[in-house]
mmCIF file with all atom_site columns, C-alpha atoms in Angstrom:
data_model
loop_
_atom_site.group_PDB
_atom_site.id
_atom_site.type_symbol
_atom_site.label_atom_id
_atom_site.label_alt_id
_atom_site.label_comp_id
_atom_site.label_asym_id
_atom_site.label_entity_id
_atom_site.label_seq_id
_atom_site.pdbx_PDB_ins_code
_atom_site.Cartn_x
_atom_site.Cartn_y
_atom_site.Cartn_z
_atom_site.occupancy
_atom_site.B_iso_or_equiv
_atom_site.pdbx_formal_charge
_atom_site.auth_seq_id
_atom_site.auth_comp_id
_atom_site.auth_asym_id
_atom_site.auth_atom_id
_atom_site.pdbx_PDB_model_num
ATOM 1   C CA . UNK A 1 1   ? 22.382  -15.704 21.881  1.00 58.00 ? 29  UNK A CA 1
ATOM 2   C CA . UNK A 1 2   ? 25.890  -15.245 20.630  1.00 65.00 ? 30  UNK A CA 1
ATOM 3   C CA . UNK A 1 3   ? 27.044  -12.216 18.661  1.00 61.00 ? 31  UNK A CA 1
ATOM 4   C CA . UNK A 1 4   ? 27.472  -14.327 15.567  1.00 67.00 ? 32  UNK A CA 1
ATOM 5   C CA . UNK A 1 5   ? 23.961  -15.736 15.799  1.00 67.00 ? 33  UNK A CA 1
ATOM 6   C CA . UNK A 1 6   ? 22.565  -12.268 16.449  1.00 65.00 ? 34  UNK A CA 1
ATOM 7   C CA . UNK A 1 7   ? 24.253  -11.055 13.132  1.00 67.00 ? 35  UNK A CA 1
ATOM 8   C CA . UNK A 1 8   ? 22.839  -14.035 11.243  1.00 67.00 ? 36  UNK A CA 1
ATOM 9   C CA . UNK A 1 9   ? 19.359  -13.506 12.563  1.00 65.00 ? 37  UNK A CA 1
ATOM 10  C CA . UNK A 1 10  ? 19.530  -9.765  11.567  1.00 72.00 ? 38  UNK A CA 1
ATOM 11  C CA . UNK A 1 11  ? 20.672  -10.706 8.065   1.00 72.00 ? 39  UNK A CA 1
ATOM 12  C CA . UNK A 1 12  ? 17.815  -13.204 7.634   1.00 72.00 ? 40  UNK A CA 1
ATOM 13  C CA . UNK A 1 13  ? 15.192  -10.688 8.897   1.00 76.00 ? 41  UNK A CA 1
ATOM 14  C CA . UNK A 1 14  ? 16.730  -8.034  6.562   1.00 72.00 ? 42  UNK A CA 1
ATOM 15  C CA . UNK A 1 15  ? 16.243  -10.231 3.498   1.00 67.00 ? 43  UNK A CA 1
ATOM 16  C CA . UNK A 1 16  ? 12.646  -11.006 4.456   1.00 72.00 ? 44  UNK A CA 1
ATOM 17  C CA . UNK A 1 17  ? 12.100  -7.355  5.183   1.00 75.00 ? 45  UNK A CA 1
ATOM 18  C CA . UNK A 1 18  ? 13.203  -6.247  1.664   1.00 73.00 ? 46  UNK A CA 1
ATOM 19  C CA . UNK A 1 19  ? 10.538  -8.590  0.050   1.00 71.00 ? 47  UNK A CA 1
ATOM 20  C CA . UNK A 1 20  ? 7.814   -7.438  2.330   1.00 78.00 ? 48  UNK A CA 1
ATOM 21  C CA . UNK A 1 21  ? 8.866   -3.665  1.786   1.00 77.00 ? 49  UNK A CA 1
ATOM 22  C CA . UNK A 1 22  ? 8.281   -4.107  -1.923  1.00 75.00 ? 50  UNK A CA 1
ATOM 23  C CA . UNK A 1 23  ? 5.095   -6.081  -1.405  1.00 75.00 ? 51  UNK A CA 1
ATOM 24  C CA . UNK A 1 24  ? 3.634   -3.260  0.721   1.00 77.00 ? 52  UNK A CA 1
ATOM 25  C CA . UNK A 1 25  ? 4.524   -0.761  -1.889  1.00 75.00 ? 53  UNK A CA 1
ATOM 26  C CA . UNK A 1 26  ? 2.821   -2.748  -4.787  1.00 73.00 ? 54  UNK A CA 1
ATOM 27  C CA . UNK A 1 27  ? -0.199  -3.402  -2.589  1.00 74.00 ? 55  UNK A CA 1
ATOM 28  C CA . UNK A 1 28  ? -0.624  0.314   -1.788  1.00 71.00 ? 56  UNK A CA 1
ATOM 29  C CA . UNK A 1 29  ? -0.272  1.136   -5.574  1.00 71.00 ? 57  UNK A CA 1
ATOM 30  C CA . UNK A 1 30  ? -3.010  -1.573  -6.333  1.00 73.00 ? 58  UNK A CA 1
ATOM 31  C CA . UNK A 1 31  ? -5.375  -0.108  -3.749  1.00 71.00 ? 59  UNK A CA 1
ATOM 32  C CA . UNK A 1 32  ? -4.731  3.522   -5.173  1.00 69.00 ? 60  UNK A CA 1
ATOM 33  C CA . UNK A 1 33  ? -5.497  2.296   -8.701  1.00 71.00 ? 61  UNK A CA 1
ATOM 34  C CA . UNK A 1 34  ? -8.709  0.564   -7.578  1.00 69.00 ? 62  UNK A CA 1
ATOM 35  C CA . UNK A 1 35  ? -9.992  3.272   -5.025  1.00 68.00 ? 63  UNK A CA 1
ATOM 36  C CA . UNK A 1 36  ? -8.553  6.557   -6.542  1.00 71.00 ? 64  UNK A CA 1
ATOM 37  C CA . UNK A 1 37  ? -8.022  6.118   -10.320 1.00 73.00 ? 65  UNK A CA 1
ATOM 38  C CA . UNK A 1 38  ? -10.759 3.600   -10.773 1.00 75.00 ? 66  UNK A CA 1
ATOM 39  C CA . UNK A 1 39  ? -13.324 5.842   -9.044  1.00 76.00 ? 67  UNK A CA 1
ATOM 40  C CA . UNK A 1 40  ? -12.108 8.883   -11.035 1.00 76.00 ? 68  UNK A CA 1
ATOM 41  C CA . UNK A 1 41  ? -12.588 6.963   -14.342 1.00 78.00 ? 69  UNK A CA 1
ATOM 42  C CA . UNK A 1 42  ? -15.882 5.597   -13.283 1.00 80.00 ? 70  UNK A CA 1
ATOM 43  C CA . UNK A 1 43  ? -17.061 9.182   -12.677 1.00 77.00 ? 71  UNK A CA 1
ATOM 44  C CA . UNK A 1 44  ? -15.728 10.352  -16.006 1.00 76.00 ? 72  UNK A CA 1
ATOM 45  C CA . UNK A 1 45  ? -17.728 7.542   -17.761 1.00 77.00 ? 73  UNK A CA 1
ATOM 46  C CA . UNK A 1 46  ? -20.884 8.485   -15.998 1.00 79.00 ? 74  UNK A CA 1
ATOM 47  C CA . UNK A 1 47  ? -20.433 12.225  -16.847 1.00 76.00 ? 75  UNK A CA 1
ATOM 48  C CA . UNK A 1 48  ? -19.658 11.492  -20.491 1.00 77.00 ? 76  UNK A CA 1
ATOM 49  C CA . UNK A 1 49  ? -22.590 9.070   -20.831 1.00 78.00 ? 77  UNK A CA 1
ATOM 50  C CA . UNK A 1 50  ? -24.956 11.694  -19.482 1.00 78.00 ? 78  UNK A CA 1
ATOM 51  C CA . UNK A 1 51  ? -23.976 14.340  -21.952 1.00 77.00 ? 79  UNK A CA 1
ATOM 52  C CA . UNK A 1 52  ? -26.930 15.735  -23.855 1.00 74.00 ? 80  UNK A CA 1
ATOM 53  C CA . UNK A 1 53  ? -25.522 17.280  -27.160 1.00 69.00 ? 81  UNK A CA 1
ATOM 54  C CA . UNK A 1 54  ? -28.544 19.439  -27.459 1.00 72.00 ? 82  UNK A CA 1
ATOM 55  C CA . UNK A 1 55  ? -27.491 21.214  -24.214 1.00 75.00 ? 83  UNK A CA 1
ATOM 56  C CA . UNK A 1 56  ? -24.327 22.843  -25.399 1.00 70.00 ? 84  UNK A CA 1
ATOM 57  C CA . UNK A 1 57  ? -23.352 24.802  -22.246 1.00 77.00 ? 85  UNK A CA 1
ATOM 58  C CA . UNK A 1 58  ? -24.022 21.910  -19.894 1.00 78.00 ? 86  UNK A CA 1
ATOM 59  C CA . UNK A 1 59  ? -22.143 19.448  -22.217 1.00 76.00 ? 87  UNK A CA 1
ATOM 60  C CA . UNK A 1 60  ? -19.167 21.806  -22.406 1.00 79.00 ? 88  UNK A CA 1
ATOM 61  C CA . UNK A 1 61  ? -18.892 21.968  -18.694 1.00 81.00 ? 89  UNK A CA 1
ATOM 62  C CA . UNK A 1 62  ? -19.209 18.246  -18.194 1.00 79.00 ? 90  UNK A CA 1
ATOM 63  C CA . UNK A 1 63  ? -16.492 17.568  -20.868 1.00 78.00 ? 91  UNK A CA 1
ATOM 64  C CA . UNK A 1 64  ? -14.282 20.250  -19.249 1.00 82.00 ? 92  UNK A CA 1
ATOM 65  C CA . UNK A 1 65  ? -14.531 18.581  -15.822 1.00 81.00 ? 93  UNK A CA 1
ATOM 66  C CA . UNK A 1 66  ? -14.036 15.040  -17.379 1.00 80.00 ? 94  UNK A CA 1
ATOM 67  C CA . UNK A 1 67  ? -10.864 16.314  -19.041 1.00 80.00 ? 95  UNK A CA 1
ATOM 68  C CA . UNK A 1 68  ? -9.602  17.573  -15.607 1.00 82.00 ? 96  UNK A CA 1
ATOM 69  C CA . UNK A 1 69  ? -10.438 14.245  -13.953 1.00 79.00 ? 97  UNK A CA 1
ATOM 70  C CA . UNK A 1 70  ? -8.610  12.239  -16.649 1.00 81.00 ? 98  UNK A CA 1
ATOM 71  C CA . UNK A 1 71  ? -5.618  14.553  -16.161 1.00 80.00 ? 99  UNK A CA 1
ATOM 72  C CA . UNK A 1 72  ? -5.438  13.864  -12.353 1.00 75.00 ? 100 UNK A CA 1
ATOM 73  C CA . UNK A 1 73  ? -5.621  10.078  -13.183 1.00 78.00 ? 101 UNK A CA 1
ATOM 74  C CA . UNK A 1 74  ? -2.840  10.258  -15.729 1.00 79.00 ? 102 UNK A CA 1
ATOM 75  C CA . UNK A 1 75  ? -0.689  12.222  -13.117 1.00 76.00 ? 103 UNK A CA 1
ATOM 76  C CA . UNK A 1 76  ? -1.327  9.540   -10.571 1.00 74.00 ? 104 UNK A CA 1
ATOM 77  C CA . UNK A 1 77  ? -0.464  6.760   -12.946 1.00 75.00 ? 105 UNK A CA 1
ATOM 78  C CA . UNK A 1 78  ? 2.777   8.621   -14.072 1.00 74.00 ? 106 UNK A CA 1
ATOM 79  C CA . UNK A 1 79  ? 3.764   9.081   -10.334 1.00 69.00 ? 107 UNK A CA 1
ATOM 80  C CA . UNK A 1 80  ? 3.311   5.376   -9.639  1.00 69.00 ? 108 UNK A CA 1
ATOM 81  C CA . UNK A 1 81  ? 5.249   4.232   -12.737 1.00 66.00 ? 109 UNK A CA 1
ATOM 82  C CA . UNK A 1 82  ? 8.186   6.450   -12.046 1.00 64.00 ? 110 UNK A CA 1
ATOM 83  C CA . UNK A 1 83  ? 8.786   5.443   -8.387  1.00 64.00 ? 111 UNK A CA 1
ATOM 84  C CA . UNK A 1 84  ? 12.079  3.951   -7.429  1.00 63.00 ? 112 UNK A CA 1
ATOM 85  C CA . UNK A 1 85  ? 12.491  0.486   -6.090  1.00 71.00 ? 113 UNK A CA 1
ATOM 86  C CA . UNK A 1 86  ? 13.675  -0.630  -2.609  1.00 73.00 ? 114 UNK A CA 1
ATOM 87  C CA . UNK A 1 87  ? 17.381  -0.422  -3.250  1.00 76.00 ? 115 UNK A CA 1
ATOM 88  C CA . UNK A 1 88  ? 17.202  2.999   -4.718  1.00 75.00 ? 116 UNK A CA 1
ATOM 89  C CA . UNK A 1 89  ? 14.982  4.347   -1.962  1.00 69.00 ? 117 UNK A CA 1
ATOM 90  C CA . UNK A 1 90  ? 17.368  2.853   0.696   1.00 74.00 ? 118 UNK A CA 1
ATOM 91  C CA . UNK A 1 91  ? 20.501  4.306   -0.828  1.00 80.00 ? 119 UNK A CA 1
ATOM 92  C CA . UNK A 1 92  ? 20.194  7.574   1.126   1.00 80.00 ? 120 UNK A CA 1
ATOM 93  C CA . UNK A 1 93  ? 19.335  5.843   4.378   1.00 83.00 ? 121 UNK A CA 1
ATOM 94  C CA . UNK A 1 94  ? 16.130  4.926   6.252   1.00 84.00 ? 122 UNK A CA 1
ATOM 95  C CA . UNK A 1 95  ? 15.425  8.570   7.338   1.00 87.00 ? 123 UNK A CA 1
ATOM 96  C CA . UNK A 1 96  ? 15.181  9.640   3.732   1.00 86.00 ? 124 UNK A CA 1
ATOM 97  C CA . UNK A 1 97  ? 13.361  6.401   2.738   1.00 86.00 ? 125 UNK A CA 1
ATOM 98  C CA . UNK A 1 98  ? 10.645  6.983   5.413   1.00 89.00 ? 126 UNK A CA 1
ATOM 99  C CA . UNK A 1 99  ? 10.293  10.641  4.295   1.00 90.00 ? 127 UNK A CA 1
ATOM 100 C CA . UNK A 1 100 ? 9.694   9.238   0.826   1.00 86.00 ? 128 UNK A CA 1
ATOM 101 C CA . UNK A 1 101 ? 7.242   6.679   1.940   1.00 86.00 ? 129 UNK A CA 1
ATOM 102 C CA . UNK A 1 102 ? 5.162   9.243   3.851   1.00 91.00 ? 130 UNK A CA 1
ATOM 103 C CA . UNK A 1 103 ? 5.110   11.447  0.852   1.00 89.00 ? 131 UNK A CA 1
ATOM 104 C CA . UNK A 1 104 ? 4.020   8.530   -1.306  1.00 84.00 ? 132 UNK A CA 1
ATOM 105 C CA . UNK A 1 105 ? 1.171   7.825   1.327   1.00 86.00 ? 133 UNK A CA 1
ATOM 106 C CA . UNK A 1 106 ? 0.057   11.395  1.158   1.00 88.00 ? 134 UNK A CA 1
ATOM 107 C CA . UNK A 1 107 ? 0.033   11.621  -2.627  1.00 82.00 ? 135 UNK A CA 1
ATOM 108 C CA . UNK A 1 108 ? -1.935  8.560   -3.066  1.00 79.00 ? 136 UNK A CA 1
ATOM 109 C CA . UNK A 1 109 ? -4.541  9.808   -0.553  1.00 80.00 ? 137 UNK A CA 1
ATOM 110 C CA . UNK A 1 110 ? -4.104  7.021   1.919   1.00 83.00 ? 138 UNK A CA 1
ATOM 111 C CA . UNK A 1 111 ? -4.040  9.591   4.699   1.00 88.00 ? 139 UNK A CA 1
ATOM 112 C CA . UNK A 1 112 ? -2.403  13.035  5.300   1.00 93.00 ? 140 UNK A CA 1
ATOM 113 C CA . UNK A 1 113 ? 1.173   12.878  6.595   1.00 95.00 ? 141 UNK A CA 1
ATOM 114 C CA . UNK A 1 114 ? 3.941   15.129  7.867   1.00 95.00 ? 142 UNK A CA 1
ATOM 115 C CA . UNK A 1 115 ? 7.618   14.444  8.379   1.00 95.00 ? 143 UNK A CA 1
ATOM 116 C CA . UNK A 1 116 ? 10.441  16.258  10.468  1.00 93.00 ? 144 UNK A CA 1
ATOM 117 C CA . UNK A 1 117 ? 13.833  15.216  11.410  1.00 91.00 ? 145 UNK A CA 1
ATOM 118 C CA . UNK A 1 118 ? 16.312  16.833  13.785  1.00 89.00 ? 146 UNK A CA 1
ATOM 119 C CA . UNK A 1 119 ? 19.962  15.911  14.469  1.00 84.00 ? 147 UNK A CA 1
ATOM 120 C CA . UNK A 1 120 ? 22.753  14.322  12.294  1.00 77.00 ? 148 UNK A CA 1
ATOM 121 C CA . UNK A 1 121 ? 21.612  10.940  11.080  1.00 68.00 ? 149 UNK A CA 1
ATOM 122 C CA . UNK A 1 122 ? 24.446  8.306   10.893  1.00 67.00 ? 150 UNK A CA 1
ATOM 123 C CA . UNK A 1 123 ? 24.082  5.852   8.181   1.00 73.00 ? 151 UNK A CA 1
ATOM 124 C CA . UNK A 1 124 ? 23.482  2.279   9.710   1.00 78.00 ? 152 UNK A CA 1
ATOM 125 C CA . UNK A 1 125 ? 24.578  -0.961  8.119   1.00 81.00 ? 153 UNK A CA 1
ATOM 126 C CA . UNK A 1 126 ? 22.301  -2.178  5.228   1.00 81.00 ? 154 UNK A CA 1
ATOM 127 C CA . UNK A 1 127 ? 20.570  -4.771  7.274   1.00 84.00 ? 155 UNK A CA 1
ATOM 128 C CA . UNK A 1 128 ? 19.678  -2.554  10.148  1.00 84.00 ? 156 UNK A CA 1
ATOM 129 C CA . UNK A 1 129 ? 18.467  0.227   7.727   1.00 85.00 ? 157 UNK A CA 1
ATOM 130 C CA . UNK A 1 130 ? 16.233  -2.182  6.098   1.00 86.00 ? 158 UNK A CA 1
ATOM 131 C CA . UNK A 1 131 ? 14.826  -3.559  9.354   1.00 87.00 ? 159 UNK A CA 1
ATOM 132 C CA . UNK A 1 132 ? 14.139  -0.048  10.769  1.00 88.00 ? 160 UNK A CA 1
ATOM 133 C CA . UNK A 1 133 ? 12.322  1.051   7.581   1.00 89.00 ? 161 UNK A CA 1
ATOM 134 C CA . UNK A 1 134 ? 10.400  -2.205  7.461   1.00 88.00 ? 162 UNK A CA 1
ATOM 135 C CA . UNK A 1 135 ? 9.216   -1.625  11.021  1.00 90.00 ? 163 UNK A CA 1
ATOM 136 C CA . UNK A 1 136 ? 8.165   1.930   10.352  1.00 91.00 ? 164 UNK A CA 1
ATOM 137 C CA . UNK A 1 137 ? 6.522   1.028   7.010   1.00 89.00 ? 165 UNK A CA 1
ATOM 138 C CA . UNK A 1 138 ? 4.432   -1.730  8.612   1.00 88.00 ? 166 UNK A CA 1
ATOM 139 C CA . UNK A 1 139 ? 3.349   0.511   11.421  1.00 90.00 ? 167 UNK A CA 1
ATOM 140 C CA . UNK A 1 140 ? 2.311   3.176   8.904   1.00 90.00 ? 168 UNK A CA 1
ATOM 141 C CA . UNK A 1 141 ? 0.679   1.022   6.169   1.00 86.00 ? 169 UNK A CA 1
ATOM 142 C CA . UNK A 1 142 ? -0.578  -2.115  7.963   1.00 83.00 ? 170 UNK A CA 1
ATOM 143 C CA . UNK A 1 143 ? -1.390  -0.820  11.396  1.00 84.00 ? 171 UNK A CA 1
ATOM 144 C CA . UNK A 1 144 ? -2.209  2.930   11.306  1.00 87.00 ? 172 UNK A CA 1
ATOM 145 C CA . UNK A 1 145 ? -3.153  4.079   7.805   1.00 83.00 ? 173 UNK A CA 1
ATOM 146 C CA . UNK A 1 146 ? -6.580  2.004   7.798   1.00 81.00 ? 174 UNK A CA 1
ATOM 147 C CA . UNK A 1 147 ? -7.786  3.832   10.956  1.00 85.00 ? 175 UNK A CA 1
ATOM 148 C CA . UNK A 1 148 ? -6.205  7.313   10.947  1.00 90.00 ? 176 UNK A CA 1
ATOM 149 C CA . UNK A 1 149 ? -6.797  10.519  9.018   1.00 91.00 ? 177 UNK A CA 1
ATOM 150 C CA . UNK A 1 150 ? -3.421  11.938  9.629   1.00 94.00 ? 178 UNK A CA 1
ATOM 151 C CA . UNK A 1 151 ? 0.079   10.916  10.683  1.00 94.00 ? 179 UNK A CA 1
ATOM 152 C CA . UNK A 1 152 ? 3.075   12.980  11.841  1.00 96.00 ? 180 UNK A CA 1
ATOM 153 C CA . UNK A 1 153 ? 6.522   11.351  12.202  1.00 96.00 ? 181 UNK A CA 1
ATOM 154 C CA . UNK A 1 154 ? 9.392   13.022  13.986  1.00 95.00 ? 182 UNK A CA 1
ATOM 155 C CA . UNK A 1 155 ? 12.913  11.572  14.014  1.00 92.00 ? 183 UNK A CA 1
ATOM 156 C CA . UNK A 1 156 ? 15.506  12.818  16.366  1.00 91.00 ? 184 UNK A CA 1
ATOM 157 C CA . UNK A 1 157 ? 19.110  11.479  16.132  1.00 88.00 ? 185 UNK A CA 1
ATOM 158 C CA . UNK A 1 158 ? 22.312  11.509  18.286  1.00 83.00 ? 186 UNK A CA 1
ATOM 159 C CA . UNK A 1 159 ? 25.452  9.746   18.433  1.00 80.00 ? 187 UNK A CA 1
ATOM 160 C CA . UNK A 1 160 ? 24.016  6.921   20.579  1.00 83.00 ? 188 UNK A CA 1
ATOM 161 C CA . UNK A 1 161 ? 20.328  6.543   19.676  1.00 87.00 ? 189 UNK A CA 1
ATOM 162 C CA . UNK A 1 162 ? 17.590  7.181   17.178  1.00 90.00 ? 190 UNK A CA 1
ATOM 163 C CA . UNK A 1 163 ? 14.220  8.211   18.603  1.00 93.00 ? 191 UNK A CA 1
ATOM 164 C CA . UNK A 1 164 ? 10.993  8.043   16.626  1.00 94.00 ? 192 UNK A CA 1
ATOM 165 C CA . UNK A 1 165 ? 7.756   9.656   17.516  1.00 95.00 ? 193 UNK A CA 1
ATOM 166 C CA . UNK A 1 166 ? 4.761   8.742   15.438  1.00 94.00 ? 194 UNK A CA 1
ATOM 167 C CA . UNK A 1 167 ? 1.650   10.796  16.277  1.00 95.00 ? 195 UNK A CA 1
ATOM 168 C CA . UNK A 1 168 ? -1.618  9.553   14.750  1.00 92.00 ? 196 UNK A CA 1
ATOM 169 C CA . UNK A 1 169 ? -4.990  11.267  14.555  1.00 92.00 ? 197 UNK A CA 1
ATOM 170 C CA . UNK A 1 170 ? -7.799  8.853   14.394  1.00 88.00 ? 198 UNK A CA 1
ATOM 171 C CA . UNK A 1 171 ? -10.667 8.868   11.700  1.00 84.00 ? 199 UNK A CA 1
ATOM 172 C CA . UNK A 1 172 ? -13.407 8.158   14.327  1.00 74.00 ? 200 UNK A CA 1
ATOM 173 C CA . UNK A 1 173 ? -13.550 6.838   17.800  1.00 65.00 ? 201 UNK A CA 1
ATOM 174 C CA . UNK A 1 174 ? -10.687 5.339   19.569  1.00 64.00 ? 202 UNK A CA 1
ATOM 175 C CA . UNK A 1 175 ? -8.472  2.300   19.011  1.00 67.00 ? 203 UNK A CA 1
ATOM 176 C CA . UNK A 1 176 ? -5.584  0.986   21.041  1.00 70.00 ? 204 UNK A CA 1
ATOM 177 C CA . UNK A 1 177 ? -2.390  0.648   18.976  1.00 73.00 ? 205 UNK A CA 1
ATOM 178 C CA . UNK A 1 178 ? -1.037  -1.668  21.783  1.00 72.00 ? 206 UNK A CA 1
ATOM 179 C CA . UNK A 1 179 ? -3.819  -4.270  20.940  1.00 75.00 ? 207 UNK A CA 1
ATOM 180 C CA . UNK A 1 180 ? -3.058  -3.928  17.279  1.00 72.00 ? 208 UNK A CA 1
ATOM 181 C CA . UNK A 1 181 ? 0.670   -4.492  17.802  1.00 76.00 ? 209 UNK A CA 1
ATOM 182 C CA . UNK A 1 182 ? -0.118  -7.836  19.413  1.00 76.00 ? 210 UNK A CA 1
ATOM 183 C CA . UNK A 1 183 ? -1.156  -9.300  16.195  1.00 77.00 ? 211 UNK A CA 1
ATOM 184 C CA . UNK A 1 184 ? 2.002   -8.269  14.364  1.00 82.00 ? 212 UNK A CA 1
ATOM 185 C CA . UNK A 1 185 ? 4.419   -10.875 15.616  1.00 80.00 ? 213 UNK A CA 1
ATOM 186 C CA . UNK A 1 186 ? 7.186   -10.275 13.062  1.00 82.00 ? 214 UNK A CA 1
ATOM 187 C CA . UNK A 1 187 ? 7.279   -6.553  13.828  1.00 85.00 ? 215 UNK A CA 1
ATOM 188 C CA . UNK A 1 188 ? 7.765   -7.323  17.403  1.00 84.00 ? 216 UNK A CA 1
ATOM 189 C CA . UNK A 1 189 ? 10.600  -9.823  16.639  1.00 84.00 ? 217 UNK A CA 1
ATOM 190 C CA . UNK A 1 190 ? 12.304  -7.218  14.401  1.00 85.00 ? 218 UNK A CA 1
ATOM 191 C CA . UNK A 1 191 ? 12.063  -4.678  17.213  1.00 87.00 ? 219 UNK A CA 1
ATOM 192 C CA . UNK A 1 192 ? 13.890  -7.151  19.454  1.00 85.00 ? 220 UNK A CA 1
ATOM 193 C CA . UNK A 1 193 ? 16.452  -8.111  16.741  1.00 84.00 ? 221 UNK A CA 1
ATOM 194 C CA . UNK A 1 194 ? 17.681  -4.452  16.552  1.00 85.00 ? 222 UNK A CA 1
ATOM 195 C CA . UNK A 1 195 ? 17.184  -3.945  20.251  1.00 85.00 ? 223 UNK A CA 1
ATOM 196 C CA . UNK A 1 196 ? 14.570  -1.198  19.948  1.00 89.00 ? 224 UNK A CA 1
ATOM 197 C CA . UNK A 1 197 ? 11.989  -0.361  22.445  1.00 90.00 ? 225 UNK A CA 1
ATOM 198 C CA . UNK A 1 198 ? 8.537   0.589   21.543  1.00 91.00 ? 226 UNK A CA 1
ATOM 199 C CA . UNK A 1 199 ? 5.923   2.213   23.829  1.00 90.00 ? 227 UNK A CA 1
ATOM 200 C CA . UNK A 1 200 ? 2.447   3.728   23.144  1.00 89.00 ? 228 UNK A CA 1
ATOM 201 C CA . UNK A 1 201 ? 0.215   6.401   24.578  1.00 89.00 ? 229 UNK A CA 1
ATOM 202 C CA . UNK A 1 202 ? -3.478  6.917   23.831  1.00 86.00 ? 230 UNK A CA 1
ATOM 203 C CA . UNK A 1 203 ? -5.693  9.787   24.202  1.00 86.00 ? 231 UNK A CA 1
ATOM 204 C CA . UNK A 1 204 ? -9.287  10.519  22.935  1.00 86.00 ? 232 UNK A CA 1
ATOM 205 C CA . UNK A 1 205 ? -9.113  10.438  19.116  1.00 87.00 ? 233 UNK A CA 1
ATOM 206 C CA . UNK A 1 206 ? -5.298  10.248  18.918  1.00 90.00 ? 234 UNK A CA 1
ATOM 207 C CA . UNK A 1 207 ? -2.111  8.682   20.164  1.00 90.00 ? 235 UNK A CA 1
ATOM 208 C CA . UNK A 1 208 ? 1.581   8.486   20.050  1.00 92.00 ? 236 UNK A CA 1
ATOM 209 C CA . UNK A 1 209 ? 4.087   5.618   19.358  1.00 93.00 ? 237 UNK A CA 1
ATOM 210 C CA . UNK A 1 210 ? 7.613   5.905   20.651  1.00 94.00 ? 238 UNK A CA 1
ATOM 211 C CA . UNK A 1 211 ? 10.474  4.035   19.436  1.00 93.00 ? 239 UNK A CA 1
ATOM 212 C CA . UNK A 1 212 ? 14.045  4.195   20.765  1.00 93.00 ? 240 UNK A CA 1
ATOM 213 C CA . UNK A 1 213 ? 16.730  2.596   18.714  1.00 89.00 ? 241 UNK A CA 1
ATOM 214 C CA . UNK A 1 214 ? 20.283  2.263   20.139  1.00 84.00 ? 242 UNK A CA 1
ATOM 215 C CA . UNK A 1 215 ? 23.051  2.882   17.679  1.00 77.00 ? 243 UNK A CA 1
#
């Protein structure tokens, strides 16, 4: 493949990635509304409907707890409606964007997350930034989040490469990330388009994904 064709392919993949990034964000918000906020409001409804006005102390406690639950639901909704779009998230670079994404995943109670970065991160061109972020977002939301209880992502940067280590701690039993990756054709194509190498290691109840990206 010629250099010109490689650039064209990266630009095409970046455009598709931008759409998919936004779709994943919207889908995770929809899931949060249904699973978190929906459940909280259903619990409030049950508590309110079970109030016996003749039992003042018990009724007061239920109303107080219902008020707290509604407050949490309002906070979650406010957080979702004030979140920036893809372009705003990516302005500071993919490292900041992925930290924001992990914080969002944690706040929406999808799973517990942790982020750490070392080294000086050089800003890549827009297309490559989008592709790197799209790859990491797909790994987190589509592949790992449904099956893990905790994620810890570590970024290490130098003048020549960016190394990503994604530690996952499974909810129950074991699963092989390698097998799950085979189903995600686009992710593998995008790894190739930016000349990134992905390897995995699996242990009882946990595992590590390594991604090496040449700058």
